[in-house]
PDB file of C-alpha atoms and ligand atoms in Angstrom:
ATOM      1  CA  MET A  11      90.129 -99.697 149.213  1.00 33.00           C
ATOM      2  CA  SER A  12      93.466 -97.979 148.659  1.00 40.00           C
ATOM      3  CA  THR A  13      95.507 -98.680 145.516  1.00 44.00           C
ATOM      4  CA  PRO A  14      98.470-101.052 146.148  1.00 48.00           C
ATOM      5  CA  LEU A  15     101.883 -99.522 145.498  1.00 47.00           C
ATOM      6  CA  PRO A  16     104.433-101.161 143.164  1.00 52.00           C
ATOM      7  CA  PRO A  17     107.277-102.936 145.066  1.00 50.00           C
ATOM      8  CA  GLU A  18     109.836-100.131 144.573  1.00 50.00           C
ATOM      9  CA  ALA A  19     107.367 -97.480 145.776  1.00 50.00           C
ATOM     10  CA  GLN A  20     106.626 -99.538 148.905  1.00 54.00           C
ATOM     11  CA  GLN A  21     110.219 -99.155 150.049  1.00 74.00           C
ATOM     12  CA  ASP A  22     111.010 -96.411 152.538  1.00 88.00           C
ATOM     13  CA  ALA A  23     113.603 -94.973 150.187  1.00 95.00           C
ATOM     14  CA  PRO A  24     112.692 -96.022 146.630  1.00 97.00           C
ATOM     15  CA  LEU A  25     115.141 -93.522 145.106  1.00 98.00           C
ATOM     16  CA  ASP A  26     118.082 -94.486 147.320  1.00 97.00           C
ATOM     17  CA  GLY A  27     121.331 -93.962 145.372  1.00 97.00           C
ATOM     18  CA  GLN A  28     119.678 -91.823 142.688  1.00 98.00           C
ATOM     19  CA  VAL A  29     120.623 -88.237 141.886  1.00 98.00           C
ATOM     20  CA  VAL A  30     117.918 -85.651 141.284  1.00 98.00           C
ATOM     21  CA  VAL A  31     118.515 -82.068 140.142  1.00 99.00           C
ATOM     22  CA  VAL A  32     115.923 -79.397 140.973  1.00 99.00           C
ATOM     23  CA  PRO A  33     116.658 -76.068 139.241  1.00 98.00           C
ATOM     24  CA  GLY A  34     114.345 -73.652 141.056  1.00 98.00           C
ATOM     25  CA  GLY A  35     114.559 -75.780 144.203  1.00 98.00           C
ATOM     26  CA  THR A  36     115.085 -72.644 146.291  1.00 98.00           C
ATOM     27  CA  GLY A  37     111.608 -71.397 145.297  1.00 98.00           C
ATOM     28  CA  ASN A  38     108.201 -71.795 146.920  1.00 98.00           C
ATOM     29  CA  VAL A  39     107.160 -74.807 144.847  1.00 98.00           C
ATOM     30  CA  GLY A  40     110.711 -76.115 144.506  1.00 98.00           C
ATOM     31  CA  GLU A  41     111.014 -76.518 148.284  1.00 98.00           C
ATOM     32  CA  GLY A  42     108.230 -79.139 148.306  1.00 98.00           C
ATOM     33  CA  ILE A  43     109.797 -80.965 145.357  1.00 98.00           C
ATOM     34  CA  VAL A  44     113.198 -81.043 147.090  1.00 98.00           C
ATOM     35  CA  ARG A  45     111.670 -82.329 150.350  1.00 98.00           C
ATOM     36  CA  ALA A  46     109.733 -85.107 148.588  1.00 98.00           C
ATOM     37  CA  PHE A  47     112.779 -86.417 146.692  1.00 98.00           C
ATOM     38  CA  LEU A  48     114.884 -86.342 149.873  1.00 98.00           C
ATOM     39  CA  ARG A  49     112.152 -88.322 151.674  1.00 97.00           C
ATOM     40  CA  ALA A  50     112.257 -90.846 148.820  1.00 98.00           C
ATOM     41  CA  GLY A  51     115.959 -91.392 149.538  1.00 97.00           C
ATOM     42  CA  ALA A  52     117.532 -89.482 146.620  1.00 98.00           C
ATOM     43  CA  THR A  53     120.505 -87.148 146.677  1.00 98.00           C
ATOM     44  CA  VAL A  54     119.041 -83.803 145.616  1.00 98.00           C
ATOM     45  CA  VAL A  55     121.175 -81.188 143.901  1.00 98.00           C
ATOM     46  CA  VAL A  56     119.829 -77.623 143.945  1.00 98.00           C
ATOM     47  CA  PRO A  57     121.662 -74.922 142.020  1.00 98.00           C
ATOM     48  CA  GLY A  58     120.978 -71.330 143.030  1.00 98.00           C
ATOM     49  CA  ARG A  59     122.163 -67.889 142.096  1.00 95.00           C
ATOM     50  CA  ASN A  60     121.954 -66.637 145.643  1.00 96.00           C
ATOM     51  CA  GLN A  61     123.694 -68.197 148.674  1.00 98.00           C
ATOM     52  CA  GLU A  62     121.148 -66.775 151.131  1.00 98.00           C
ATOM     53  CA  ARG A  63     118.312 -68.540 149.324  1.00 98.00           C
ATOM     54  CA  LEU A  64     120.289 -71.801 149.302  1.00 98.00           C
ATOM     55  CA  ASP A  65     120.945 -71.416 153.052  1.00 98.00           C
ATOM     56  CA  LYS A  66     117.261 -70.704 153.658  1.00 98.00           C
ATOM     57  CA  LEU A  67     116.301 -73.884 151.792  1.00 98.00           C
ATOM     58  CA  ALA A  68     118.737 -75.950 153.893  1.00 98.00           C
ATOM     59  CA  GLU A  69     117.210 -74.429 157.049  1.00 98.00           C
ATOM     60  CA  LEU A  70     113.644 -75.207 155.882  1.00 98.00           C
ATOM     61  CA  ILE A  71     114.566 -78.800 155.037  1.00 98.00           C
ATOM     62  CA  GLY A  72     116.365 -79.415 158.342  1.00 96.00           C
ATOM     63  CA  PRO A  73     119.633 -81.146 159.213  1.00 95.00           C
ATOM     64  CA  GLU A  74     118.648 -84.838 158.996  1.00 93.00           C
ATOM     65  CA  PRO A  75     116.994 -84.941 155.530  1.00 92.00           C
ATOM     66  CA  GLY A  76     119.402 -82.170 154.529  1.00 94.00           C
ATOM     67  CA  LYS A  77     122.339 -84.591 154.676  1.00 96.00           C
ATOM     68  CA  ARG A  78     121.554 -85.578 151.076  1.00 98.00           C
ATOM     69  CA  LEU A  79     120.760 -82.016 149.936  1.00 98.00           C
ATOM     70  CA  VAL A  80     123.573 -80.545 147.828  1.00 98.00           C
ATOM     71  CA  GLY A  81     123.267 -76.805 147.275  1.00 98.00           C
ATOM     72  CA  ILE A  82     125.495 -75.443 144.543  1.00 98.00           C
ATOM     73  CA  ARG A  83     126.026 -71.726 144.221  1.00 98.00           C
ATOM     74  CA  ALA A  84     125.768 -71.500 140.426  1.00 98.00           C
ATOM     75  CA  GLY A  85     123.634 -69.764 137.852  1.00 97.00           C
ATOM     76  CA  TYR A  86     121.744 -71.656 135.177  1.00 98.00           C
ATOM     77  CA  GLY A  87     120.443 -68.766 133.115  1.00 98.00           C
ATOM     78  CA  THR A  88     122.745 -69.238 130.111  1.00 98.00           C
ATOM     79  CA  PHE A  89     123.686 -72.206 127.932  1.00 98.00           C
ATOM     80  CA  ALA A  90     127.323 -72.040 129.115  1.00 98.00           C
ATOM     81  CA  GLU A  91     126.390 -71.883 132.817  1.00 98.00           C
ATOM     82  CA  CYS A  92     124.106 -74.890 132.434  1.00 98.00           C
ATOM     83  CA  THR A  93     126.645 -76.982 130.572  1.00 98.00           C
ATOM     84  CA  ASP A  94     129.190 -76.269 133.346  1.00 98.00           C
ATOM     85  CA  LEU A  95     126.609 -77.152 135.988  1.00 98.00           C
ATOM     86  CA  ALA A  96     125.574 -80.433 134.347  1.00 98.00           C
ATOM     87  CA  ASP A  97     129.240 -81.435 133.874  1.00 98.00           C
ATOM     88  CA  ARG A  98     129.878 -80.656 137.534  1.00 98.00           C
ATOM     89  CA  VAL A  99     126.936 -82.788 138.730  1.00 98.00           C
ATOM     90  CA  VAL A 100     128.140 -85.738 136.630  1.00 98.00           C
ATOM     91  CA  ALA A 101     131.729 -85.263 137.854  1.00 98.00           C
ATOM     92  CA  ASP A 102     130.642 -85.040 141.509  1.00 98.00           C
ATOM     93  CA  HIS A 103     127.906 -87.701 141.563  1.00 98.00           C
ATOM     94  CA  GLY A 104     128.577 -89.907 138.545  1.00 98.00           C
ATOM     95  CA  ARG A 105     124.981 -89.856 137.281  1.00 98.00           C
ATOM     96  CA  ILE A 106     121.825 -87.783 136.832  1.00 98.00           C
ATOM     97  CA  ASP A 107     118.599 -89.759 137.278  1.00 98.00           C
ATOM     98  CA  HIS A 108     115.831 -87.167 137.384  1.00 98.00           C
ATOM     99  CA  VAL A 109     115.557 -83.440 136.697  1.00 99.00           C
ATOM    100  CA  VAL A 110     112.587 -81.350 137.836  1.00 99.00           C
ATOM    101  CA  PRO A 111     112.908 -77.711 136.719  1.00 98.00           C
ATOM    102  CA  SER A 112     110.615 -75.363 138.693  1.00 98.00           C
ATOM    103  CA  ILE A 113     111.929 -72.083 137.340  1.00 98.00           C
ATOM    104  CA  GLY A 114     110.336 -68.628 137.505  1.00 96.00           C
ATOM    105  CA  GLY A 115     107.690 -67.090 139.714  1.00 93.00           C
ATOM    106  CA  TRP A 116     104.753 -64.742 139.569  1.00 95.00           C
ATOM    107  CA  TRP A 117     104.331 -61.209 138.252  1.00 96.00           C
ATOM    108  CA  ARG A 118     101.384 -58.840 138.011  1.00 95.00           C
ATOM    109  CA  GLY A 119     101.165 -55.943 135.645  1.00 94.00           C
ATOM    110  CA  ASN A 120      98.599 -54.384 133.413  1.00 90.00           C
ATOM    111  CA  THR A 121      97.693 -54.920 129.787  1.00 94.00           C
ATOM    112  CA  LEU A 122     100.151 -56.629 127.478  1.00 94.00           C
ATOM    113  CA  TRP A 123     100.902 -53.365 125.662  1.00 95.00           C
ATOM    114  CA  GLN A 124     101.873 -51.756 128.984  1.00 95.00           C
ATOM    115  CA  VAL A 125     104.555 -54.352 129.755  1.00 95.00           C
ATOM    116  CA  ASP A 126     107.930 -52.677 129.989  1.00 95.00           C
ATOM    117  CA  GLU A 127     111.143 -54.094 128.649  1.00 97.00           C
ATOM    118  CA  ASP A 128     112.604 -54.992 132.077  1.00 97.00           C
ATOM    119  CA  ASP A 129     109.536 -57.044 133.040  1.00 96.00           C
ATOM    120  CA  TRP A 130     109.539 -58.793 129.680  1.00 97.00           C
ATOM    121  CA  GLN A 131     113.245 -59.599 130.017  1.00 98.00           C
ATOM    122  CA  GLN A 132     112.917 -60.838 133.596  1.00 97.00           C
ATOM    123  CA  HIS A 133     109.634 -62.748 133.458  1.00 97.00           C
ATOM    124  CA  PHE A 134     109.655 -64.106 129.927  1.00 98.00           C
ATOM    125  CA  VAL A 135     113.094 -64.003 128.309  1.00 98.00           C
ATOM    126  CA  ASP A 136     115.279 -64.908 131.325  1.00 98.00           C
ATOM    127  CA  THR A 137     113.010 -67.634 132.717  1.00 98.00           C
ATOM    128  CA  THR A 138     112.300 -69.205 129.319  1.00 98.00           C
ATOM    129  CA  THR A 139     116.006 -69.111 128.417  1.00 98.00           C
ATOM    130  CA  ALA A 140     116.889 -70.779 131.735  1.00 98.00           C
ATOM    131  CA  HIS A 141     114.396 -73.580 130.987  1.00 98.00           C
ATOM    132  CA  LEU A 142     115.915 -74.207 127.558  1.00 98.00           C
ATOM    133  CA  ALA A 143     119.466 -73.971 128.924  1.00 98.00           C
ATOM    134  CA  VAL A 144     118.640 -76.599 131.585  1.00 98.00           C
ATOM    135  CA  ALA A 145     116.953 -78.898 129.042  1.00 98.00           C
ATOM    136  CA  ARG A 146     119.795 -78.775 126.509  1.00 98.00           C
ATOM    137  CA  ALA A 147     122.451 -79.419 129.178  1.00 98.00           C
ATOM    138  CA  PHE A 148     120.664 -82.058 131.266  1.00 98.00           C
ATOM    139  CA  VAL A 149     118.509 -84.110 128.869  1.00 98.00           C
ATOM    140  CA  PRO A 150     121.545 -85.569 127.013  1.00 98.00           C
ATOM    141  CA  ARG A 151     123.175 -86.447 130.372  1.00 98.00           C
ATOM    142  CA  LEU A 152     120.091 -88.146 131.872  1.00 98.00           C
ATOM    143  CA  ASP A 153     120.377 -91.795 132.875  1.00 98.00           C
ATOM    144  CA  ALA A 154     118.587 -94.045 130.361  1.00 96.00           C
ATOM    145  CA  ALA A 155     115.967 -94.960 132.993  1.00 96.00           C
ATOM    146  CA  GLY A 156     115.676 -91.374 134.208  1.00 97.00           C
ATOM    147  CA  SER A 157     112.995 -88.743 133.834  1.00 98.00           C
ATOM    148  CA  TYR A 158     112.602 -85.028 133.146  1.00 98.00           C
ATOM    149  CA  THR A 159     109.537 -83.369 134.691  1.00 98.00           C
ATOM    150  CA  LEU A 160     108.806 -79.724 133.908  1.00 98.00           C
ATOM    151  CA  ILE A 161     106.710 -77.618 136.282  1.00 98.00           C
ATOM    152  CA  ALA A 162     104.180 -75.265 134.682  1.00 98.00           C
ATOM    153  CA  GLY A 163     100.950 -73.559 135.701  1.00 97.00           C
ATOM    154  CA  PHE A 164      97.440 -73.428 134.259  1.00 97.00           C
ATOM    155  CA  ALA A 165      98.269 -69.823 133.325  1.00 96.00           C
ATOM    156  CA  GLY A 166      99.883 -71.444 130.282  1.00 97.00           C
ATOM    157  CA  ARG A 167      96.452 -72.547 129.083  1.00 97.00           C
ATOM    158  CA  GLN A 168      94.618 -69.247 129.542  1.00 95.00           C
ATOM    159  CA  ALA A 169      95.645 -65.596 129.275  1.00 95.00           C
ATOM    160  CA  TYR A 170      95.693 -64.803 132.993  1.00 92.00           C
ATOM    161  CA  PRO A 171      94.381 -61.296 133.878  1.00 92.00           C
ATOM    162  CA  GLN A 172      97.239 -58.888 134.629  1.00 93.00           C
ATOM    163  CA  ALA A 173      99.755 -61.715 134.276  1.00 95.00           C
ATOM    164  CA  ARG A 174      99.835 -62.185 130.512  1.00 96.00           C
ATOM    165  CA  ILE A 175     103.606 -62.572 130.290  1.00 97.00           C
ATOM    166  CA  ILE A 176     103.483 -65.314 132.963  1.00 97.00           C
ATOM    167  CA  SER A 177     100.881 -67.051 130.766  1.00 98.00           C
ATOM    168  CA  MET A 178     103.162 -66.658 127.746  1.00 98.00           C
ATOM    169  CA  HIS A 179     106.129 -68.097 129.689  1.00 98.00           C
ATOM    170  CA  ALA A 180     104.072 -71.065 130.970  1.00 98.00           C
ATOM    171  CA  ALA A 181     102.770 -71.730 127.443  1.00 98.00           C
ATOM    172  CA  ALA A 182     106.378 -71.778 126.214  1.00 98.00           C
ATOM    173  CA  VAL A 183     107.305 -74.316 128.924  1.00 98.00           C
ATOM    174  CA  LEU A 184     104.350 -76.550 127.992  1.00 98.00           C
ATOM    175  CA  MET A 185     105.337 -76.430 124.327  1.00 98.00           C
ATOM    176  CA  MET A 186     108.981 -77.064 125.310  1.00 98.00           C
ATOM    177  CA  ARG A 187     107.833 -80.325 126.902  1.00 98.00           C
ATOM    178  CA  GLU A 188     105.953 -81.284 123.729  1.00 98.00           C
ATOM    179  CA  ALA A 189     108.985 -80.388 121.609  1.00 98.00           C
ATOM    180  CA  LEU A 190     111.294 -82.458 123.843  1.00 98.00           C
ATOM    181  CA  SER A 191     108.895 -85.407 123.631  1.00 98.00           C
ATOM    182  CA  ALA A 192     108.790 -85.091 119.837  1.00 98.00           C
ATOM    183  CA  ASP A 193     112.594 -84.919 119.544  1.00 98.00           C
ATOM    184  CA  LEU A 194     113.292 -87.708 122.041  1.00 97.00           C
ATOM    185  CA  ARG A 195     110.731 -90.123 120.536  1.00 96.00           C
ATOM    186  CA  GLY A 196     110.654 -92.250 123.668  1.00 95.00           C
ATOM    187  CA  ARG A 197     114.426 -92.313 124.326  1.00 95.00           C
ATOM    188  CA  ARG A 198     113.921 -90.509 127.661  1.00 96.00           C
ATOM    189  CA  ARG A 199     110.816 -89.926 129.773  1.00 98.00           C
ATOM    190  CA  VAL A 200     109.661 -86.314 129.643  1.00 98.00           C
ATOM    191  CA  ASN A 201     106.476 -85.062 131.326  1.00 98.00           C
ATOM    192  CA  ASN A 202     105.094 -81.887 132.811  1.00 98.00           C
ATOM    193  CA  LEU A 203     102.979 -81.184 135.864  1.00 98.00           C
ATOM    194  CA  LEU A 204     100.262 -78.623 135.152  1.00 98.00           C
ATOM    195  CA  LEU A 205      99.541 -76.836 138.424  1.00 98.00           C
ATOM    196  CA  GLY A 206      96.774 -74.655 139.781  1.00 97.00           C
ATOM    197  CA  PRO A 207      97.528 -72.223 142.637  1.00 97.00           C
ATOM    198  CA  ILE A 208      99.833 -73.775 145.238  1.00 98.00           C
ATOM    199  CA  LEU A 209      99.861 -73.314 149.013  1.00 98.00           C
ATOM    200  CA  ASN A 210     103.440 -72.689 150.040  1.00 98.00           C
ATOM    201  CA  ARG A 211     105.661 -70.839 152.523  1.00 98.00           C
ATOM    202  CA  SER A 212     104.852 -67.481 150.896  1.00 97.00           C
ATOM    203  CA  ARG A 213     101.112 -68.227 150.659  1.00 97.00           C
ATOM    204  CA  PRO A 214     100.302 -70.663 153.465  1.00 97.00           C
ATOM    205  CA  HIS A 215      96.522 -70.110 153.370  1.00 98.00           C
ATOM    206  CA  GLY A 216      94.011 -70.403 150.566  1.00 97.00           C
ATOM    207  CA  ASP A 217      91.308 -72.570 149.091  1.00 98.00           C
ATOM    208  CA  PRO A 218      91.473 -76.019 150.739  1.00 97.00           C
ATOM    209  CA  SER A 219      91.174 -77.698 147.336  1.00 98.00           C
ATOM    210  CA  TRP A 220      94.577 -76.266 146.312  1.00 98.00           C
ATOM    211  CA  LEU A 221      97.657 -78.484 146.483  1.00 98.00           C
ATOM    212  CA  THR A 222     100.548 -77.725 148.809  1.00 98.00           C
ATOM    213  CA  ALA A 223     104.143 -77.542 147.579  1.00 98.00           C
ATOM    214  CA  ASP A 224     104.785 -80.872 149.374  1.00 98.00           C
ATOM    215  CA  GLN A 225     101.931 -82.467 147.394  1.00 98.00           C
ATOM    216  CA  VAL A 226     103.494 -81.207 144.160  1.00 98.00           C
ATOM    217  CA  GLY A 227     106.659 -82.938 145.356  1.00 98.00           C
ATOM    218  CA  ALA A 228     104.756 -86.184 146.000  1.00 98.00           C
ATOM    219  CA  ALA A 229     103.417 -86.060 142.432  1.00 98.00           C
ATOM    220  CA  ALA A 230     106.897 -85.400 141.000  1.00 98.00           C
ATOM    221  CA  VAL A 231     108.300 -88.405 142.907  1.00 98.00           C
ATOM    222  CA  ALA A 232     105.406 -90.584 141.693  1.00 98.00           C
ATOM    223  CA  VAL A 233     106.213 -89.605 138.098  1.00 98.00           C
ATOM    224  CA  ALA A 234     109.910 -90.394 138.639  1.00 98.00           C
ATOM    225  CA  LEU A 235     108.916 -93.841 139.962  1.00 98.00           C
ATOM    226  CA  ALA A 236     106.472 -94.666 137.146  1.00 97.00           C
ATOM    227  CA  PRO A 237     108.456 -96.033 134.165  1.00 97.00           C
ATOM    228  CA  SER A 238     105.401 -96.182 131.910  1.00 96.00           C
ATOM    229  CA  VAL A 239     104.564 -92.486 132.346  1.00 98.00           C
ATOM    230  CA  ARG A 240     106.021 -90.515 129.442  1.00 97.00           C
ATOM    231  CA  ASP A 241     105.132 -87.565 127.211  1.00 98.00           C
ATOM    232  CA  GLU A 242     102.255 -86.538 129.460  1.00 98.00           C
ATOM    233  CA  SER A 243     100.859 -83.273 130.735  1.00 98.00           C
ATOM    234  CA  ILE A 244      99.620 -84.253 134.190  1.00 98.00           C
ATOM    235  CA  SER A 245      96.871 -81.977 135.400  1.00 98.00           C
ATOM    236  CA  LEU A 246      96.976 -81.184 139.140  1.00 98.00           C
ATOM    237  CA  GLY A 247      94.448 -78.415 139.679  1.00 97.00           C
ATOM    238  CA  THR A 248      92.961 -79.711 142.939  1.00 98.00           C
ATOM    239  CA  VAL A 249      93.689 -82.208 145.713  1.00 98.00           C
ATOM    240  CA  ALA A 250      90.938 -84.463 144.292  1.00 98.00           C
ATOM    241  CA  GLU A 251      92.750 -84.461 140.942  1.00 98.00           C
ATOM    242  CA  LEU A 252      96.055 -85.205 142.725  1.00 98.00           C
ATOM    243  CA  ASP A 253      94.511 -88.223 144.475  1.00 98.00           C
ATOM    244  CA  GLU A 254      93.259 -89.573 141.132  1.00 98.00           C
ATOM    245  CA  GLN A 255      96.634 -89.019 139.489  1.00 98.00           C
ATOM    246  CA  LEU A 256      98.593 -90.613 142.372  1.00 98.00           C
ATOM    247  CA  ALA A 257      96.359 -93.693 142.262  1.00 97.00           C
ATOM    248  CA  ARG A 258      97.017 -93.983 138.519  1.00 97.00           C
ATOM    249  CA  LEU A 259     100.766 -93.245 138.723  1.00 96.00           C
ATOM    250  CA  ARG A 260     101.274 -95.728 141.561  1.00 93.00           C
ATOM    251  CA  ALA A 261      99.098 -98.475 140.078  1.00 93.00           C
TER     252      ALA A 261
HETATM  253  N1  LIG B  18     103.458 -70.690 143.335  1.00 92.36           N
HETATM  254  C1  LIG B  18     102.363 -71.093 142.708  1.00 92.36           C
HETATM  255  O1  LIG B  18     101.229 -70.997 143.223  1.00 92.36           O
HETATM  256  C2  LIG B  18     102.470 -71.721 141.328  1.00 92.36           C
HETATM  257  C3  LIG B  18     101.309 -72.212 140.729  1.00 92.36           C
HETATM  258  C4  LIG B  18     101.383 -72.787 139.472  1.00 92.36           C
HETATM  259  C5  LIG B  18     102.618 -72.870 138.825  1.00 92.36           C
HETATM  260  N2  LIG B  18     103.729 -72.379 139.425  1.00 92.36           N
HETATM  261  C6  LIG B  18     104.988 -72.465 138.691  1.00 92.36           C
HETATM  262  O2  LIG B  18     105.984 -73.079 139.479  1.00 92.36           O
HETATM  263  C7  LIG B  18     107.268 -72.532 139.153  1.00 92.36           C
HETATM  264  C8  LIG B  18     107.955 -72.039 140.424  1.00 92.36           C
HETATM  265  O3  LIG B  18     107.127 -71.074 141.046  1.00 92.36           O
HETATM  266  P1  LIG B  18     107.435 -70.559 142.519  1.00 92.36           P
HETATM  267  O4  LIG B  18     106.168 -70.035 143.059  1.00 92.36           O
HETATM  268  O5  LIG B  18     108.176 -71.595 143.274  1.00 92.36           O
HETATM  269  O6  LIG B  18     108.411 -69.338 142.216  1.00 92.36           O
HETATM  270  P2  LIG B  18     109.536 -68.669 143.161  1.00 92.36           P
HETATM  271  O7  LIG B  18     109.249 -68.946 144.594  1.00 92.36           O
HETATM  272  O8  LIG B  18     109.673 -67.272 142.719  1.00 92.36           O
HETATM  273  O9  LIG B  18     110.860 -69.481 142.768  1.00 92.36           O
HETATM  274  C9  LIG B  18     111.385 -69.321 141.494  1.00 92.36           C
HETATM  275  C10 LIG B  18     112.611 -70.197 141.378  1.00 92.36           C
HETATM  276  O10 LIG B  18     113.111 -70.074 140.038  1.00 92.36           O
HETATM  277  C11 LIG B  18     114.501 -69.801 140.111  1.00 92.36           C
HETATM  278  N3  LIG B  18     114.968 -69.017 138.966  1.00 92.36           N
HETATM  279  C12 LIG B  18     116.031 -69.308 138.192  1.00 92.36           C
HETATM  280  N4  LIG B  18     116.192 -68.431 137.218  1.00 92.36           N
HETATM  281  C13 LIG B  18     115.221 -67.538 137.373  1.00 92.36           C
HETATM  282  C14 LIG B  18     114.915 -66.365 136.665  1.00 92.36           C
HETATM  283  N5  LIG B  18     115.598 -65.950 135.607  1.00 92.36           N
HETATM  284  N6  LIG B  18     113.867 -65.643 137.121  1.00 92.36           N
HETATM  285  C15 LIG B  18     113.146 -66.047 138.201  1.00 92.36           C
HETATM  286  N7  LIG B  18     113.398 -67.173 138.917  1.00 92.36           N
HETATM  287  C16 LIG B  18     114.449 -67.902 138.498  1.00 92.36           C
HETATM  288  C17 LIG B  18     114.721 -69.101 141.432  1.00 92.36           C
HETATM  289  O11 LIG B  18     116.065 -69.353 141.813  1.00 92.36           O
HETATM  290  P3  LIG B  18     117.013 -68.369 142.648  1.00 92.36           P
HETATM  291  O12 LIG B  18     117.095 -68.915 144.036  1.00 92.36           O
HETATM  292  O13 LIG B  18     118.320 -68.512 141.946  1.00 92.36           O
HETATM  293  O14 LIG B  18     116.421 -67.002 142.586  1.00 92.36           O
HETATM  294  C18 LIG B  18     113.727 -69.799 142.321  1.00 92.36           C
HETATM  295  O15 LIG B  18     114.280 -70.990 142.841  1.00 92.36           O
HETATM  296  C19 LIG B  18     107.000 -71.411 138.147  1.00 92.36           C
HETATM  297  O16 LIG B  18     107.166 -71.896 136.844  1.00 92.36           O
HETATM  298  C20 LIG B  18     105.544 -71.071 138.387  1.00 92.36           C
HETATM  299  O17 LIG B  18     104.913 -70.519 137.260  1.00 92.36           O
HETATM  300  C21 LIG B  18     103.697 -71.820 140.663  1.00 92.36           C
END
């Protein structure tokens, strides 16, 4: 028998009137997160450094759901950029209910001692700085009933072959979530999704047990709708694990 949904999750648009910000929404995983929040009725704000990538996202989402998609051509890689961005979202929309940062991508190299300075800067320093910049600008502006859900990969739990600096970045994001939870002490809901490999527009085929980007989005919406879920690392390695987590989150 399927698990009954709570009343708000049974609505067609349970997040109607809410404002969700997805830094990294132009990316492969971010696209699924953006689509899921739009389907749940939210206004979804996606900042991006590159107009072409914002236009591509709007095209992928389509005109009808895209009516509530707000692309903003703006960087969020520095503290100052992020403060400006968060102020702008509050000024334009009056509130920020949920933030789901899905920042950074993949990189392959060789041993850790062969990493060059450009790769380190791009795949560890810049992406980790962007995550902290987003957290320090958006967490204090979050609605009291809102949520902050970081996206990280299992690479953060094991030193991934030929992708050690991605593992180091993901480990930093996981610890950032723990640090935010420790500092907030329950005043805001902070969680992270811990992902295995994801099927997405750049990698449409793979092991059938892997989640799709849209399923990551469904999990992020379920977390946003579950007021009792806080300070958790939610493991989503396989579709079977997703089904278990959704049943729990929606119970
Ligand atoms: N794809 C997977 O299979 C998978 C699996 C597990 C975990 N993850 C995690 O999910 C997150 C997103 O991955 P993805 O596959 O969606 O990556 P992606 O397609 O490369 O997208 C990365 C996103 O991050 C944004 N970004 C902002 N600042 C950045 C910076 N300094 N460097 C790089 N990107 C920056 C990009 O925005 P712009 O449009 O401004 O460039 C883009 O929207 C990452 O943390 C990744 O580790 C992904």
